[in-house]
Tab-separated table of C-alpha atoms and ligand atoms in Angstrom:
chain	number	residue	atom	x	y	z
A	172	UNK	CA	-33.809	43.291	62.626
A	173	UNK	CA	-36.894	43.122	64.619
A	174	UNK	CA	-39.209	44.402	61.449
A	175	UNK	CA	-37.765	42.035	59.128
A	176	UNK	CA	-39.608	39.297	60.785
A	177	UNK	CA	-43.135	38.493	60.100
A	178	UNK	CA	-43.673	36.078	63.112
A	179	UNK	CA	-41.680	34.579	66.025
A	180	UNK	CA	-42.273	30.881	65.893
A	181	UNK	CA	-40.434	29.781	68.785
A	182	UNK	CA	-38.781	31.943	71.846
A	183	UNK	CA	-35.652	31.472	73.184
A	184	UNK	CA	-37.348	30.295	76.331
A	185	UNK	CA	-39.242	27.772	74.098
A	186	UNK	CA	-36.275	26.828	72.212
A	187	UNK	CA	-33.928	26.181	75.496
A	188	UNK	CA	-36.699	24.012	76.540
A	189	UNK	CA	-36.932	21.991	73.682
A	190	UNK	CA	-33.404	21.400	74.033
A	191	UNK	CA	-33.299	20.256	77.665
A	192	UNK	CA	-35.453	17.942	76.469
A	193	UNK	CA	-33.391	16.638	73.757
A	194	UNK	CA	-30.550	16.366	76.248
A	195	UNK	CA	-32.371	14.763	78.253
A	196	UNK	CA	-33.550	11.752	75.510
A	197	UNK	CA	-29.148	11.431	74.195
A	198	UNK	CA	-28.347	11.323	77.990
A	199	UNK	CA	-30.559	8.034	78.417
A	200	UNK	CA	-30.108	6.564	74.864
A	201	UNK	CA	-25.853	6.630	74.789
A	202	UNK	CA	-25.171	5.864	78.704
A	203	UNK	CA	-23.043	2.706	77.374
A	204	UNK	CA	-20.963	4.701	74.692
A	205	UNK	CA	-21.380	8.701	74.723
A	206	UNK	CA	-21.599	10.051	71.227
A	207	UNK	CA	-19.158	12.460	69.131
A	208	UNK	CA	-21.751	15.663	68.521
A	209	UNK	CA	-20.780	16.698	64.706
A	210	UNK	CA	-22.105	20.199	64.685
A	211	UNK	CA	-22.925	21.467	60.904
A	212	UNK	CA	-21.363	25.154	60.541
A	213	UNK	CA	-22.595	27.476	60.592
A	214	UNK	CA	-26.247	27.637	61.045
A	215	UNK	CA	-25.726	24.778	64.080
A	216	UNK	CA	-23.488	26.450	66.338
A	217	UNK	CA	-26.428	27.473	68.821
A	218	UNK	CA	-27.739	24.594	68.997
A	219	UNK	CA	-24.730	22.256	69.706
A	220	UNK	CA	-23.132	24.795	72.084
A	221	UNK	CA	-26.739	24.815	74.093
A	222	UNK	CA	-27.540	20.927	73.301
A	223	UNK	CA	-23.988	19.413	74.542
A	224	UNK	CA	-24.282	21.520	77.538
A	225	UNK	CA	-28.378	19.295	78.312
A	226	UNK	CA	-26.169	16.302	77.473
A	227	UNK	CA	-25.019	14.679	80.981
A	228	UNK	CA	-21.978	12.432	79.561
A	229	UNK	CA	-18.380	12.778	78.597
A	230	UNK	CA	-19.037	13.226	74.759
A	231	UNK	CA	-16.609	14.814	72.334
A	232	UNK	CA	-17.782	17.300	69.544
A	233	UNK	CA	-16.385	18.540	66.229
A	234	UNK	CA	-17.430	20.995	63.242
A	235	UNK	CA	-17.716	20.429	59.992
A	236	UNK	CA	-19.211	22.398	57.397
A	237	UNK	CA	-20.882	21.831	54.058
A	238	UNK	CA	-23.098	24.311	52.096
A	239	UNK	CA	-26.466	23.206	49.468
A	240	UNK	CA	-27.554	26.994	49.226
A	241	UNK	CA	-26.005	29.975	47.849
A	242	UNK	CA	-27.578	32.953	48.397
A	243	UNK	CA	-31.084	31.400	47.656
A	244	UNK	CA	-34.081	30.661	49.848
A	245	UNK	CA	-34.288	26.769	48.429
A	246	UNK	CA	-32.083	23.943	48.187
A	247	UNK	CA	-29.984	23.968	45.192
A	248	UNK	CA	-29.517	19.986	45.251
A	249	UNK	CA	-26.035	20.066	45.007
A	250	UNK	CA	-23.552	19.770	48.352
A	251	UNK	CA	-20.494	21.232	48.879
A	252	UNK	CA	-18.051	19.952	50.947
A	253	UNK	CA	-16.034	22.854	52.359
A	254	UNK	CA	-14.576	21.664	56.058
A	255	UNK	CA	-13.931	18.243	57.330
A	256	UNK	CA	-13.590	16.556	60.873
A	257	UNK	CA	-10.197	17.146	62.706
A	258	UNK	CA	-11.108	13.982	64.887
A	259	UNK	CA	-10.974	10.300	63.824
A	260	UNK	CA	-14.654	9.091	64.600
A	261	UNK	CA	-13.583	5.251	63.692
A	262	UNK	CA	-15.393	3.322	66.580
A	263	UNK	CA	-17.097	5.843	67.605
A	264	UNK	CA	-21.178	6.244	67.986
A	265	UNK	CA	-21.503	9.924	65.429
A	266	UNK	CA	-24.770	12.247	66.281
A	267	UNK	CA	-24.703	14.842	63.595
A	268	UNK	CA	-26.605	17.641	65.050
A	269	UNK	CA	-28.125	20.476	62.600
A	270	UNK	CA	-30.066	23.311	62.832
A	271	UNK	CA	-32.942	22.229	60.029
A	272	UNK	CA	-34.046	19.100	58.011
A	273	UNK	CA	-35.640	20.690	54.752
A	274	UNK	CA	-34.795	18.262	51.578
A	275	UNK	CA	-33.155	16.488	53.389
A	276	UNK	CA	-30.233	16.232	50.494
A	277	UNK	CA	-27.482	17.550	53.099
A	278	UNK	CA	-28.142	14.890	56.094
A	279	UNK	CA	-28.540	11.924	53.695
A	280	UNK	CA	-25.295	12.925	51.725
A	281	UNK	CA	-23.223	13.661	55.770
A	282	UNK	CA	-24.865	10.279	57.328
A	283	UNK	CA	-23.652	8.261	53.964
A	284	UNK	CA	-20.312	10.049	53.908
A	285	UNK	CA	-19.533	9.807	57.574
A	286	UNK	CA	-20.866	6.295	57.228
A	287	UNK	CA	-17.480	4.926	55.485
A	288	UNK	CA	-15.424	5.775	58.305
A	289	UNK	CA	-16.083	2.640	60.420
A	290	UNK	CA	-18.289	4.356	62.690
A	291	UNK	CA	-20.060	2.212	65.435
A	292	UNK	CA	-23.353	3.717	64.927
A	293	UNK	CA	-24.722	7.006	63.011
A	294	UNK	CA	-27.471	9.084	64.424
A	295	UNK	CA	-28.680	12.366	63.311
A	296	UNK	CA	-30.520	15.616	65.496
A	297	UNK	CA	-31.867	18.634	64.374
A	298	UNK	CA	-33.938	21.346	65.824
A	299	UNK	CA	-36.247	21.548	63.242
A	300	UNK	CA	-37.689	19.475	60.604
A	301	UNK	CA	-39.730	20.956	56.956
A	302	UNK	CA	-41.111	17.865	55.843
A	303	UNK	CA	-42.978	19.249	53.525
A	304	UNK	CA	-40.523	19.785	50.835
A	305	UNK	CA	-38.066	16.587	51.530
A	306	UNK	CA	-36.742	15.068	48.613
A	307	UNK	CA	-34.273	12.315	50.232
A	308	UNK	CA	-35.240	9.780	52.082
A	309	UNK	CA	-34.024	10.682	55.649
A	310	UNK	CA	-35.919	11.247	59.313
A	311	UNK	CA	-33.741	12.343	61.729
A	312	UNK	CA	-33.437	10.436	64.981
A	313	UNK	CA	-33.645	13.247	67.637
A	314	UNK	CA	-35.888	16.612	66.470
A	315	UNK	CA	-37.278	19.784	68.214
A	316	UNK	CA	-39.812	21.084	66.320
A	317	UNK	CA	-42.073	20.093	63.069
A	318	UNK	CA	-42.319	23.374	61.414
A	319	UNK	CA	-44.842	24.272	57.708
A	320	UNK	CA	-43.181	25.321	54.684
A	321	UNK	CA	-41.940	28.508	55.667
A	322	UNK	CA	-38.120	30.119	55.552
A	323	UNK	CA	-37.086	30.945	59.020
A	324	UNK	CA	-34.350	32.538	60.339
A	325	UNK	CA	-32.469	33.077	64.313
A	326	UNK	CA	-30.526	30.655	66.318
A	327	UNK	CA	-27.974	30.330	63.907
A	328	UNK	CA	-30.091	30.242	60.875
A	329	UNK	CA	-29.478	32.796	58.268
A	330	UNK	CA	-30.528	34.642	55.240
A	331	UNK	CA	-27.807	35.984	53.025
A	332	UNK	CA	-25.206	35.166	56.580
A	333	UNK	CA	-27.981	37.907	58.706
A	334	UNK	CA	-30.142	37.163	61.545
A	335	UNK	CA	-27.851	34.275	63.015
A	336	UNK	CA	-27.642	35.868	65.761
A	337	UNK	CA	-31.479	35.823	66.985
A	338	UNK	CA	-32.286	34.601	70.388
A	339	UNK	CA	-35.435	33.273	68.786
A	340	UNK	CA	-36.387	31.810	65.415
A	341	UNK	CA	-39.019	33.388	63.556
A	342	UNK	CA	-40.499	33.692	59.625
A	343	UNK	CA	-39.130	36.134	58.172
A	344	UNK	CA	-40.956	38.527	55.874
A	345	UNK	CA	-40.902	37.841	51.937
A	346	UNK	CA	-40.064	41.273	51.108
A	347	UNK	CA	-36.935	40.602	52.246
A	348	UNK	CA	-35.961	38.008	49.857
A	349	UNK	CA	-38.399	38.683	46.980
A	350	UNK	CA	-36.831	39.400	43.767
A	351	UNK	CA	-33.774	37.005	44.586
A	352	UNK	CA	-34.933	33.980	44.905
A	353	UNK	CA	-35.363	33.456	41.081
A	354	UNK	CA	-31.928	34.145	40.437
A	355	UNK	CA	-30.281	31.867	42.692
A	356	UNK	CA	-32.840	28.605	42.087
B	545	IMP	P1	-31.588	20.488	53.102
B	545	IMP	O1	-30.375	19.887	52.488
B	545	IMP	O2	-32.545	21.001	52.064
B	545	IMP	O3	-32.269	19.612	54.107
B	545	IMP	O4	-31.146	21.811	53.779
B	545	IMP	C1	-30.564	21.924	54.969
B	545	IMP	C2	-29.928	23.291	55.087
B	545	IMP	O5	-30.685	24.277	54.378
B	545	IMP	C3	-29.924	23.748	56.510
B	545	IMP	O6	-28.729	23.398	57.138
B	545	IMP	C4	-30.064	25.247	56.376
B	545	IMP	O7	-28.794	25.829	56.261
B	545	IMP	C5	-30.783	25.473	55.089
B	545	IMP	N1	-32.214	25.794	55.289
B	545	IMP	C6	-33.279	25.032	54.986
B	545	IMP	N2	-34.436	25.626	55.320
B	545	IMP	C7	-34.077	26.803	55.876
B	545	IMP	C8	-34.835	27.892	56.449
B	545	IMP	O8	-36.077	27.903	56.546
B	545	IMP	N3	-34.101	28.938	56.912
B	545	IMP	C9	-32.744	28.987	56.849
B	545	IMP	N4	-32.007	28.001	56.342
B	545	IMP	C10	-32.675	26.919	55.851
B	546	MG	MG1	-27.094	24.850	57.493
């Protein structure tokens, strides 16, 4: 997998760092009323595993999952809604933690679903943020790192469902995706 990436942006060291730090910023902002994580699948599961384990309160999590890319390299604009909460999260303060902010299109469409549920208070974290390209209006609350306009892959983020599993995240090379990008726009 190793020669498929061009450049290792952040290390797993790096990136478990980061987090701790992130913990560290929930822990002192929802002492009063600790939060419901709602991990995005799949491409979040790293990070909310690692991230409620910096958090020092008695939280709750859930999964749900909802896809804006096919195969493709770039937002499609359209979201899918393919798994919802099994918990009620009526009352409850919601952090919606997710592995990237690119267009932003599939945390502005979560935060104004999950908003009609008579939540208490919606917050959103990611681990990395592409501001470059953002087409909806949305910052999240909590984020790792500010990253350029490159795709990226490891620590649950994928190309095609491959290199999830990465300890670290890294650019991967445009060989690997050249020639089907254009297809799937
Ligand atoms: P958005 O709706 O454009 O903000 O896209 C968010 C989703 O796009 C993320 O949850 C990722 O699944 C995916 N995504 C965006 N940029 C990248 C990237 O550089 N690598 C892998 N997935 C990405
Ligand atoms: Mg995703």
């Amino acid at each position: 997998m190793q020669k498929d990436i061009k450049e290792v942006l952040f290390s797993a060291e790096q990136i478990a760092a980061k987090v701790k730090e992130l913990g560290a910023a929930i822990t002192r902002d929802y002492q009063e009323n600790p939060p419901v994580l709602v991990g995005i699948l799949k491409g979040a599961v790293p990070f909310v595993a690692d991230l409620m384990r910096a958090i020092d309160l008695p939280l709750a999590y859930d999964l749900m999952a909802v896809s804006s890319y096919g195969a493709a390299t770039r937002s499609s604009g359209t979201v899918r809604f393919l798994k919802d909460l099994d918990m009620s999260i009526e009352d409850r303060e919601v952090l919606i933690v997710e592995d990237i902010v690119d267009t932003g299109l599939t945390l502005k469409y979560l935060t104004e679903s999950l908003k009609n549920r008579g939540v208490n208070s919606i917050k959103t974290c990611t681990l990395l943020d592409k501001p470059s390209r953002r087409r909806a209006e949305i910052q999240p609350d909590y984020n790792g790192f500010v990253i350029p306009d490159v795709f990226v892959v490891g620590y649950g983020l994928d190309y095609n469902e491959k290199y999830r599993n990465l300890p670290y995240i890294g650019v991967l090379h445009e060989e690997v995706y050249k020639g089907e990008e254009s297809n799937s726009l």
